[in-house]
PDB file of C-alpha atoms and ligand atoms in Angstrom:
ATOM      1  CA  UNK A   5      12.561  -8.211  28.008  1.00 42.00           C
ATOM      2  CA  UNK A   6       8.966  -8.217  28.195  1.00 48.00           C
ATOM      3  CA  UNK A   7       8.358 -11.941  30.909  1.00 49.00           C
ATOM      4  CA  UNK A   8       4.967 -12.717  28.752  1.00 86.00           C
ATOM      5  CA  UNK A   9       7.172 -14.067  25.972  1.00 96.00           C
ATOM      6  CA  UNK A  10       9.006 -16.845  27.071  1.00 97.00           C
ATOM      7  CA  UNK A  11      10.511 -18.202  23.562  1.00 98.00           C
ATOM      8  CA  UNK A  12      12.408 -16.711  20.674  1.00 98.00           C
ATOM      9  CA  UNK A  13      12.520 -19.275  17.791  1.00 98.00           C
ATOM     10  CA  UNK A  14      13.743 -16.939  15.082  1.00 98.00           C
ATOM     11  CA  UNK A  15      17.762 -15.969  15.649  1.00 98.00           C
ATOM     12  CA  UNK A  16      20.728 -16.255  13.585  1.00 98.00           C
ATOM     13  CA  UNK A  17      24.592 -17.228  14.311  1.00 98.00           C
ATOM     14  CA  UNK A  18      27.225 -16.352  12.199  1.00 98.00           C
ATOM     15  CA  UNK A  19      26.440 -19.331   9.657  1.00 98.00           C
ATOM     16  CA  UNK A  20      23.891 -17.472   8.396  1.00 98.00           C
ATOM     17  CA  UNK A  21      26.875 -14.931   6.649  1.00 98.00           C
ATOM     18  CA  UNK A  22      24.699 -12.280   7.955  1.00 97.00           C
ATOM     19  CA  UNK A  23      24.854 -12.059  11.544  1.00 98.00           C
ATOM     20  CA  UNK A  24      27.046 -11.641  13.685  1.00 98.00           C
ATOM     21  CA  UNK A  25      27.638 -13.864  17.308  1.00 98.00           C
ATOM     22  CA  UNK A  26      28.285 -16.872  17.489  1.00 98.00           C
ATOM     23  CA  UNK A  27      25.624 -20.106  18.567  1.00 98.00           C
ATOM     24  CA  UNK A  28      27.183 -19.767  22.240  1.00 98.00           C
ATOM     25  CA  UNK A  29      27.277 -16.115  22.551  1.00 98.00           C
ATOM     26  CA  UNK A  30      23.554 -15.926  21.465  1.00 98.00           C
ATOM     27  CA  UNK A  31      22.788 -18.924  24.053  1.00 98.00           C
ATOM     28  CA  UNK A  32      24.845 -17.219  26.690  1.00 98.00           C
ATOM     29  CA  UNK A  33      22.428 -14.076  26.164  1.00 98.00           C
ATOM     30  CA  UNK A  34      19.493 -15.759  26.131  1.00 98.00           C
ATOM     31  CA  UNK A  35      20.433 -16.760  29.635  1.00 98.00           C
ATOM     32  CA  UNK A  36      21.491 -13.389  30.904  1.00 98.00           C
ATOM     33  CA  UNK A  37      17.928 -12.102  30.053  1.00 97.00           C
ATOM     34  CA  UNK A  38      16.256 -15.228  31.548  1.00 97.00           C
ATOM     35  CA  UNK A  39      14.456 -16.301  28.428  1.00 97.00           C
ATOM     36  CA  UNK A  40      13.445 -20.146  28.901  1.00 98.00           C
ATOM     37  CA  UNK A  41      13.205 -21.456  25.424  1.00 98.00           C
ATOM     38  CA  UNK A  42      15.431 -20.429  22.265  1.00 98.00           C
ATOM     39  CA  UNK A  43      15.116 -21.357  18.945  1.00 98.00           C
ATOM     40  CA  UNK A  44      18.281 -21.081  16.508  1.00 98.00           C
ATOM     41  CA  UNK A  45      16.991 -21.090  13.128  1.00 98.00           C
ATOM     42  CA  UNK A  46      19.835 -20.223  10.379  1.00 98.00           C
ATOM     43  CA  UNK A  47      19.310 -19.134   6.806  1.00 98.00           C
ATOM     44  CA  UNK A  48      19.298 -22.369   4.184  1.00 98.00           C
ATOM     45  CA  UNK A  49      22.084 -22.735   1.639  1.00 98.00           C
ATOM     46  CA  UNK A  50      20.035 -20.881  -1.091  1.00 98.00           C
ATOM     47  CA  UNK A  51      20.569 -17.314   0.789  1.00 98.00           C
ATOM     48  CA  UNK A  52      23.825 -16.007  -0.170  1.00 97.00           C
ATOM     49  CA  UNK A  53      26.812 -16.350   2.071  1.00 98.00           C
ATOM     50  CA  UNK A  54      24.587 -18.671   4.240  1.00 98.00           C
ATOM     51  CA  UNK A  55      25.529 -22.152   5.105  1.00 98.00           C
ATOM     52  CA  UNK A  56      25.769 -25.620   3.753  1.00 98.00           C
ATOM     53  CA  UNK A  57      23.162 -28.313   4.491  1.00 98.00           C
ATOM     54  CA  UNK A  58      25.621 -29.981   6.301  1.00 98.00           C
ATOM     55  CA  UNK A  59      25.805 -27.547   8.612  1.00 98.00           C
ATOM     56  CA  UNK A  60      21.867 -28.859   9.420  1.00 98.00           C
ATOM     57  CA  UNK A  61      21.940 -32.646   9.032  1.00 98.00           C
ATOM     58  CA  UNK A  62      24.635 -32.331  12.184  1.00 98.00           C
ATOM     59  CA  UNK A  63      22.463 -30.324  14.628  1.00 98.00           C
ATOM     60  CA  UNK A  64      21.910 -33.445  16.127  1.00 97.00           C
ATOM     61  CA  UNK A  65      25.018 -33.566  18.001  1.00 98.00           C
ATOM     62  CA  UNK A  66      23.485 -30.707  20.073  1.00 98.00           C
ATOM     63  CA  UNK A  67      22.212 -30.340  23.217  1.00 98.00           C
ATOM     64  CA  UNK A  68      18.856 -29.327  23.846  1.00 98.00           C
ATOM     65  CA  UNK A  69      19.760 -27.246  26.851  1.00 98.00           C
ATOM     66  CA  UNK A  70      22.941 -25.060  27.657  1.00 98.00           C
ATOM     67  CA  UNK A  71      23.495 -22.229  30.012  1.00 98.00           C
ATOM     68  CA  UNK A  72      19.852 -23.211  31.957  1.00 98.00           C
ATOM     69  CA  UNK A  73      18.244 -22.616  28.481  1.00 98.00           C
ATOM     70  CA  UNK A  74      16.378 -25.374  26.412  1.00 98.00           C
ATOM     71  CA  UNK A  75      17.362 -25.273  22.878  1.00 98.00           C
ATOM     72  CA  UNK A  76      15.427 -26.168  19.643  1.00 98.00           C
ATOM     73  CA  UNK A  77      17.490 -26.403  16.386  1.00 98.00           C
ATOM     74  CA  UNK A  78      16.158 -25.563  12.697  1.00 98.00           C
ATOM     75  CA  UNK A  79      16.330 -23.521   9.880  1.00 98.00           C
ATOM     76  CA  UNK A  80      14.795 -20.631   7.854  1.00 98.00           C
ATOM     77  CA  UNK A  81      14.184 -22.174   4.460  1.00 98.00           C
ATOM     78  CA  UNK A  82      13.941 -20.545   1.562  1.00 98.00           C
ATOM     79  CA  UNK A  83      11.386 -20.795  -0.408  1.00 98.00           C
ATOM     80  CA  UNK A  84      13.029 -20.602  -3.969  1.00 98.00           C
ATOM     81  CA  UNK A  85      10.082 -20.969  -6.473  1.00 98.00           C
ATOM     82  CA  UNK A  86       6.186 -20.642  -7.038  1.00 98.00           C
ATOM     83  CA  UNK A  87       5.768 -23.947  -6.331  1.00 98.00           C
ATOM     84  CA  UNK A  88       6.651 -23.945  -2.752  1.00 98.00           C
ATOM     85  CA  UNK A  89      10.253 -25.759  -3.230  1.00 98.00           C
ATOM     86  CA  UNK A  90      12.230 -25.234  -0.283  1.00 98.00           C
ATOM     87  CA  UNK A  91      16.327 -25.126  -0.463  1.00 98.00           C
ATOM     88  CA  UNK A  92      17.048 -28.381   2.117  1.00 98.00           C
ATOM     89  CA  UNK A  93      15.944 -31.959   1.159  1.00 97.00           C
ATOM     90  CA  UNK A  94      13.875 -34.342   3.340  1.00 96.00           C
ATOM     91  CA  UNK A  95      17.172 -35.775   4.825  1.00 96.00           C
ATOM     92  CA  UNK A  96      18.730 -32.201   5.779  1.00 98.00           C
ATOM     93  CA  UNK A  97      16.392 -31.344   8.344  1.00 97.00           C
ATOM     94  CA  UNK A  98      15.287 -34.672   9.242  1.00 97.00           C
ATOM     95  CA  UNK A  99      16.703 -34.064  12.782  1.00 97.00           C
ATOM     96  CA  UNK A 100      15.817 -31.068  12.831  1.00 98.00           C
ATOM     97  CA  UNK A 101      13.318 -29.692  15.725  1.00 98.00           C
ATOM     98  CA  UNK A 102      11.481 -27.289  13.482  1.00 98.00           C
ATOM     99  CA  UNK A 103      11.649 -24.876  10.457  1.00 98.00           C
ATOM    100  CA  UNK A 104      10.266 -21.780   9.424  1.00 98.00           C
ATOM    101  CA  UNK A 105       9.618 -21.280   5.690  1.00 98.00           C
ATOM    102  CA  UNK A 106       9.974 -17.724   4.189  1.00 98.00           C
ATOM    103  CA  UNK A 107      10.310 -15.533   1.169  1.00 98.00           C
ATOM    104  CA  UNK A 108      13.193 -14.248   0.477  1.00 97.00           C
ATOM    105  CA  UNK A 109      13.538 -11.441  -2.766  1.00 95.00           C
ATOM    106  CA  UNK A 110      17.223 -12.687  -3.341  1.00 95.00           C
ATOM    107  CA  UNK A 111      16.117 -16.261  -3.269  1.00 97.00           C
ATOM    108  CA  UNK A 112      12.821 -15.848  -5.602  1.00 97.00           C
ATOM    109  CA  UNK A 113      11.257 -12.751  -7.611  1.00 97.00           C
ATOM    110  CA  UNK A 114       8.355 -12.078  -6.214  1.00 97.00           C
ATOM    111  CA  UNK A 115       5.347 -13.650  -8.468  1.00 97.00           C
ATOM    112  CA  UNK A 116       2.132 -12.458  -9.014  1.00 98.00           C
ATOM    113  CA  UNK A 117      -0.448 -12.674  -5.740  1.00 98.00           C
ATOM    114  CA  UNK A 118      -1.364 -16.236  -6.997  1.00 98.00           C
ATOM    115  CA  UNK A 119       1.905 -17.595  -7.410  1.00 98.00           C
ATOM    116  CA  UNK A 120       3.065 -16.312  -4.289  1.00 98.00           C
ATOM    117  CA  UNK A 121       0.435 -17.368  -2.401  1.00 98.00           C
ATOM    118  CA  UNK A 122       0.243 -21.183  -4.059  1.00 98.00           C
ATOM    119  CA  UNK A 123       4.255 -20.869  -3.274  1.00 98.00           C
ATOM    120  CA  UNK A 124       3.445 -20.129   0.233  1.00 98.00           C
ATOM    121  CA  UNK A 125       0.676 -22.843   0.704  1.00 98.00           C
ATOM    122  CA  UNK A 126       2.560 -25.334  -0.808  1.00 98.00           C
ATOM    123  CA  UNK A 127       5.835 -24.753   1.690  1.00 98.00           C
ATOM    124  CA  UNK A 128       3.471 -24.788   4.548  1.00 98.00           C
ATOM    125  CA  UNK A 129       2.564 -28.183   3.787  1.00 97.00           C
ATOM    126  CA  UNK A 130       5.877 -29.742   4.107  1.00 96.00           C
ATOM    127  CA  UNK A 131       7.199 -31.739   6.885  1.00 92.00           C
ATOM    128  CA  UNK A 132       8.935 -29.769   9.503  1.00 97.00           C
ATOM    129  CA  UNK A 133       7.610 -26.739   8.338  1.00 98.00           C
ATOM    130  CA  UNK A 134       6.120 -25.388  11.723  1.00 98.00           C
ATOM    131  CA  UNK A 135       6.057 -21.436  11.127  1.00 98.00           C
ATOM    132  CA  UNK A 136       5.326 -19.224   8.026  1.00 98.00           C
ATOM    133  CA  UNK A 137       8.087 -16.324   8.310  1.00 98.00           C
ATOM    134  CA  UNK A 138       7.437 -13.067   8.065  1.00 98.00           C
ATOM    135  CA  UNK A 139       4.587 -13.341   5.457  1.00 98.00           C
ATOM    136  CA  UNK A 140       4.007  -9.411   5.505  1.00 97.00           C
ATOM    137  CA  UNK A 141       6.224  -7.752   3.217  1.00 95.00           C
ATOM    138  CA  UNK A 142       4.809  -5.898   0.682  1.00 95.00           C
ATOM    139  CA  UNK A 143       7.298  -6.734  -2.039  1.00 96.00           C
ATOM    140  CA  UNK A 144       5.629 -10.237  -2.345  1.00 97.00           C
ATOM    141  CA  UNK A 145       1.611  -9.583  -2.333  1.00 97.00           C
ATOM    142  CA  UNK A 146       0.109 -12.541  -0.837  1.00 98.00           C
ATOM    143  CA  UNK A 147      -3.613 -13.406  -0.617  1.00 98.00           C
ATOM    144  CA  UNK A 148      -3.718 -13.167   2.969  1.00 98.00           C
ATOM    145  CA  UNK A 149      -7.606 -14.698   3.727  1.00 98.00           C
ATOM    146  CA  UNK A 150      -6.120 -17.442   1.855  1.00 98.00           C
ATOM    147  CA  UNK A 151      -2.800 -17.856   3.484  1.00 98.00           C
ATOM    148  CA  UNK A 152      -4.684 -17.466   7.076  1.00 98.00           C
ATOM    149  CA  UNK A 153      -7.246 -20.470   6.595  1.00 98.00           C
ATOM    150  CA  UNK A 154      -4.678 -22.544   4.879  1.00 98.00           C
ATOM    151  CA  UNK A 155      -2.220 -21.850   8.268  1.00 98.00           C
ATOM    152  CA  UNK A 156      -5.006 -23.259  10.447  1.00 98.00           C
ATOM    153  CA  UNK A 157      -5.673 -26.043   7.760  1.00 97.00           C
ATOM    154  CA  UNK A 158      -2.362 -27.361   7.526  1.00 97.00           C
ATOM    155  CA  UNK A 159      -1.827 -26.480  11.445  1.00 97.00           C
ATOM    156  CA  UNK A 160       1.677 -24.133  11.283  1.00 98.00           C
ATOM    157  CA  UNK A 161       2.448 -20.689  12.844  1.00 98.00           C
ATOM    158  CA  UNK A 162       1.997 -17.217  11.053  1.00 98.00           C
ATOM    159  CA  UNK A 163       4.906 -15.435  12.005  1.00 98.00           C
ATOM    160  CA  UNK A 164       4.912 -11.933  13.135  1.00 98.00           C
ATOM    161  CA  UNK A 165       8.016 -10.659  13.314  1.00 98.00           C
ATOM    162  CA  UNK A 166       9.459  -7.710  14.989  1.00 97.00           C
ATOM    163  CA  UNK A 167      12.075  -7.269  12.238  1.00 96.00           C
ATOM    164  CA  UNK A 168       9.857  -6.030  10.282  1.00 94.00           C
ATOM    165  CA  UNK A 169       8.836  -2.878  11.628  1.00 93.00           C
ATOM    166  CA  UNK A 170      12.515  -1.948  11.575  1.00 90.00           C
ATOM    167  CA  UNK A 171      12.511   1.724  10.339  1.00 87.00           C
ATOM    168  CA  UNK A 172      15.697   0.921   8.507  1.00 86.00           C
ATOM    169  CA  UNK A 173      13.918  -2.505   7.208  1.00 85.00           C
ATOM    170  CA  UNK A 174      13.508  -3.142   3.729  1.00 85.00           C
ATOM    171  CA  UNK A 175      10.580  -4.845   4.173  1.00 90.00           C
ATOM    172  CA  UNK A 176       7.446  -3.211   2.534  1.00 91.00           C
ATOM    173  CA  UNK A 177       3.963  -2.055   4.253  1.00 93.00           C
ATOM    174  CA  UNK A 178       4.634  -4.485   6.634  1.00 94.00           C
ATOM    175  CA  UNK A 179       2.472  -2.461   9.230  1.00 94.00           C
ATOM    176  CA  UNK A 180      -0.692  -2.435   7.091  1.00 96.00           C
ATOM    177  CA  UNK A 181       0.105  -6.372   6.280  1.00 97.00           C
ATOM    178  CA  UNK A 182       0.225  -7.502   9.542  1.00 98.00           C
ATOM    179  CA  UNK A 183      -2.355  -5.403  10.620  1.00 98.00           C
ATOM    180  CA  UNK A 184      -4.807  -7.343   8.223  1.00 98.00           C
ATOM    181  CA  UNK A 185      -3.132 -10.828   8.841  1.00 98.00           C
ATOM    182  CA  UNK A 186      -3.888 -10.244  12.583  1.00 98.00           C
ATOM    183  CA  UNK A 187      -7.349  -9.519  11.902  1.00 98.00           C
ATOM    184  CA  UNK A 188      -7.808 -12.553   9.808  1.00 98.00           C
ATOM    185  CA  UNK A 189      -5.928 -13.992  12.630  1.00 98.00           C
ATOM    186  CA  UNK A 190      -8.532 -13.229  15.148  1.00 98.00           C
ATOM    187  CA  UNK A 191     -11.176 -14.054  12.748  1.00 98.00           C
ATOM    188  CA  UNK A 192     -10.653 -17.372  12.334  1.00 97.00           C
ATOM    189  CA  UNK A 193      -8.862 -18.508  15.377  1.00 97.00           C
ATOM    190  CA  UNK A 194      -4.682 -19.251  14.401  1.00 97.00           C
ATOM    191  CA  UNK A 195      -2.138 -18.333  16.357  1.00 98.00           C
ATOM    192  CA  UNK A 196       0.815 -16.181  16.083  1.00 98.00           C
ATOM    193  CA  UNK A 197       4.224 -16.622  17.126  1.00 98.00           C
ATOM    194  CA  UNK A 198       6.312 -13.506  17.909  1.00 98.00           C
ATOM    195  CA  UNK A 199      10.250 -13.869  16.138  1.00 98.00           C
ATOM    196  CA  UNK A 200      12.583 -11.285  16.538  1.00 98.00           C
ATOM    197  CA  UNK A 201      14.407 -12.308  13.963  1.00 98.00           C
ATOM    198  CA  UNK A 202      17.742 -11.970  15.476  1.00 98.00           C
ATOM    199  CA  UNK A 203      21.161 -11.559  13.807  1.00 98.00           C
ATOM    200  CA  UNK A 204      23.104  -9.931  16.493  1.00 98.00           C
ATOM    201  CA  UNK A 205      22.953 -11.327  20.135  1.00 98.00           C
ATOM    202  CA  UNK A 206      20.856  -7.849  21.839  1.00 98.00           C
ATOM    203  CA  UNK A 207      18.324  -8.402  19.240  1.00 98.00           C
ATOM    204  CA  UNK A 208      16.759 -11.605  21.262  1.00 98.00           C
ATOM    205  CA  UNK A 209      13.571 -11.528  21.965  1.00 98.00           C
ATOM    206  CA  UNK A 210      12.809  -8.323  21.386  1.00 97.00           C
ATOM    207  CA  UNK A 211       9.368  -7.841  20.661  1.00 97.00           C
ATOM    208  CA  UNK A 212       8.341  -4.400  21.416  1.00 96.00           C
ATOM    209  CA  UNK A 213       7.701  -3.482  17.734  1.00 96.00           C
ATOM    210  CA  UNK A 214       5.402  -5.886  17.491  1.00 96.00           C
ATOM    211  CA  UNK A 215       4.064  -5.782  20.587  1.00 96.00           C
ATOM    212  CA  UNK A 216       3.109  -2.366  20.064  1.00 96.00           C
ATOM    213  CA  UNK A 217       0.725  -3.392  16.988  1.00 97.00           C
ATOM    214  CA  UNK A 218      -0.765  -5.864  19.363  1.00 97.00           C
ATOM    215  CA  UNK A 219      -1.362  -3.743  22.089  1.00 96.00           C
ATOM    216  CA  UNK A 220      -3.233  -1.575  18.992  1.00 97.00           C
ATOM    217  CA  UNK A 221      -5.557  -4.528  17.613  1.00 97.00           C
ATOM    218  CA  UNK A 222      -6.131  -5.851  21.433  1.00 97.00           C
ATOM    219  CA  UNK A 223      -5.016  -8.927  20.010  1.00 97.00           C
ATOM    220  CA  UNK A 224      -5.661 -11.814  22.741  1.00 96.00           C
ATOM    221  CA  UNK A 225      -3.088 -13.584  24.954  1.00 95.00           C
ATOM    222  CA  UNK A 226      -4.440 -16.903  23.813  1.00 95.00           C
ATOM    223  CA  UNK A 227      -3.257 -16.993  20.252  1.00 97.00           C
ATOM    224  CA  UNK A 228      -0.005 -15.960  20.593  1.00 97.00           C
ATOM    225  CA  UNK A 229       1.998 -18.901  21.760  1.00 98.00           C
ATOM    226  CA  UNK A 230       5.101 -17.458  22.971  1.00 98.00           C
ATOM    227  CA  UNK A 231       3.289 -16.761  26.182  1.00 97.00           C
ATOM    228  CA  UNK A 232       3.328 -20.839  27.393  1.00 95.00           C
ATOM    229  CA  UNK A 233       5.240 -23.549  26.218  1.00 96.00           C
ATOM    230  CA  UNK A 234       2.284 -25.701  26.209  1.00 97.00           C
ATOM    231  CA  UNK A 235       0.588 -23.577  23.276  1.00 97.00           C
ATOM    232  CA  UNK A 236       4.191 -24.382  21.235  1.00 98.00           C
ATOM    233  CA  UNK A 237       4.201 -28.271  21.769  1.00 97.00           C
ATOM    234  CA  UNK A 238       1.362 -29.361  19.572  1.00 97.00           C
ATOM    235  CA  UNK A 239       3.113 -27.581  16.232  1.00 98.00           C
ATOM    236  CA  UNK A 240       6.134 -29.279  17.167  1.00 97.00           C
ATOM    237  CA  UNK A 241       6.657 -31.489  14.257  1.00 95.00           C
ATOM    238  CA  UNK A 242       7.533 -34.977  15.429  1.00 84.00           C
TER     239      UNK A 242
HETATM  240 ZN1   ZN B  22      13.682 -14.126   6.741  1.00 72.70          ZN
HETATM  241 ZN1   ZN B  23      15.432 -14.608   9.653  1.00 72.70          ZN
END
């Protein structure tokens, strides 16, 4: 693991129905590789074979730290039409510490640019909603000057998310879309925050995908936040 990134909020457990290690087995690795911060964020109910909001109003039994690593508990919402609805109510992820909101082609057909984009802005302003996920596949064109100034607007994360660049991905011209988004990112100031996107315990916080698109933009240190936990406490929602 690369010791500049010291958080991974974007890993699965089995309730997600499409991963595969348990919450303690991904904890326990987090702690092997010495990665301070972890962030489980399952899928929400509307993703088939995922979990039932239950399963999120009663994350507040947790502890925030296990195995010398401090825990923050939320979700991946869906985002499950063009007007930005997201597939857990207010009281679901009330406790919750965060959530990333994403698009999901088996939870919404993709739109036109406009409606995904007003589908997008609209989830973004949402309580709790601290990180836009993985905003760059291609199968879901989004207006990405739009989406940028509206992230530093409404103060949440663009994701960029080394899933993604997965050869065997499904995701589409994700390359050439993040490319742009981290231009737009630079542009106008908003930071980044690296996910790995996680559903099997190796996978955590493995960034070198995305690090290598980085290393290609000289993208600065400064706006990506998984390099202090300082730059990730004021987007904690409250
Ligand atoms: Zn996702
Ligand atoms: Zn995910």
């Amino acid at each position: 693991m690369n010791k500049r990134f010291l958080m991974d909020l974007h890993t699965h457990t089995l309730a997600s129905g499409h991963a595969y290690n348990s919450m303690n087995e991904m904890i326990q690795q987090a702690s092997k590789i010495g990665l301070p911060l972890l962030g489980i964020s399952d899928h929400g109910p509307a993703m088939p074979g995922s979990t039932n909001r239950y399963y999120f109003q009663n994350m507040n039994i947790l502890n925030h730290e296990k195995f010398g690593v401090r825990l923050l508990f939320g979700a991946e919402l869906n985002i499950v039409d063009y007007q930005g609805t997201i597939d857990l109510e207010d009281r679901d992820i009330r406790d919750l510490d965060y959530c990333i909101a994403s698009l999901h082609h088996v939870c919404l057909t993709p739109g036109s640019k406009k409606e995904n984009t007003y589908a997008c802005l609209k989830a973004m302003d949402r309580p709790k909603v601290m990180v836009l996920g993985h905003p760059d596949d291609g199968h879901f064109p989004l207006d990405y000057p739009e989406l940028v100034r509206h992230a530093k607007e409404a103060h949440v994360l663009i994701e960029l998310n080394n899933t993604s660049f997965n050869p065997r991905g499904f995701r589409l011209n994700a390359r050439e879309n993040d490319r742009e988004i981290l231009q737009l990112c630079m542009q106008f100031q908003v930071p980044i925050l690296l996910g790995s996107d996680a559903h099997r315990e190796e996978d955590i916080a493995c960034f070198a995908r995305a690090e290598k698109l980085l290393d290609e933009l000289d993208f600065p240190k400064e706006l990506i936040v998984n390099t202090s936990l300082d730059k990730l406490e004021p987007y904690l929602p409250r």
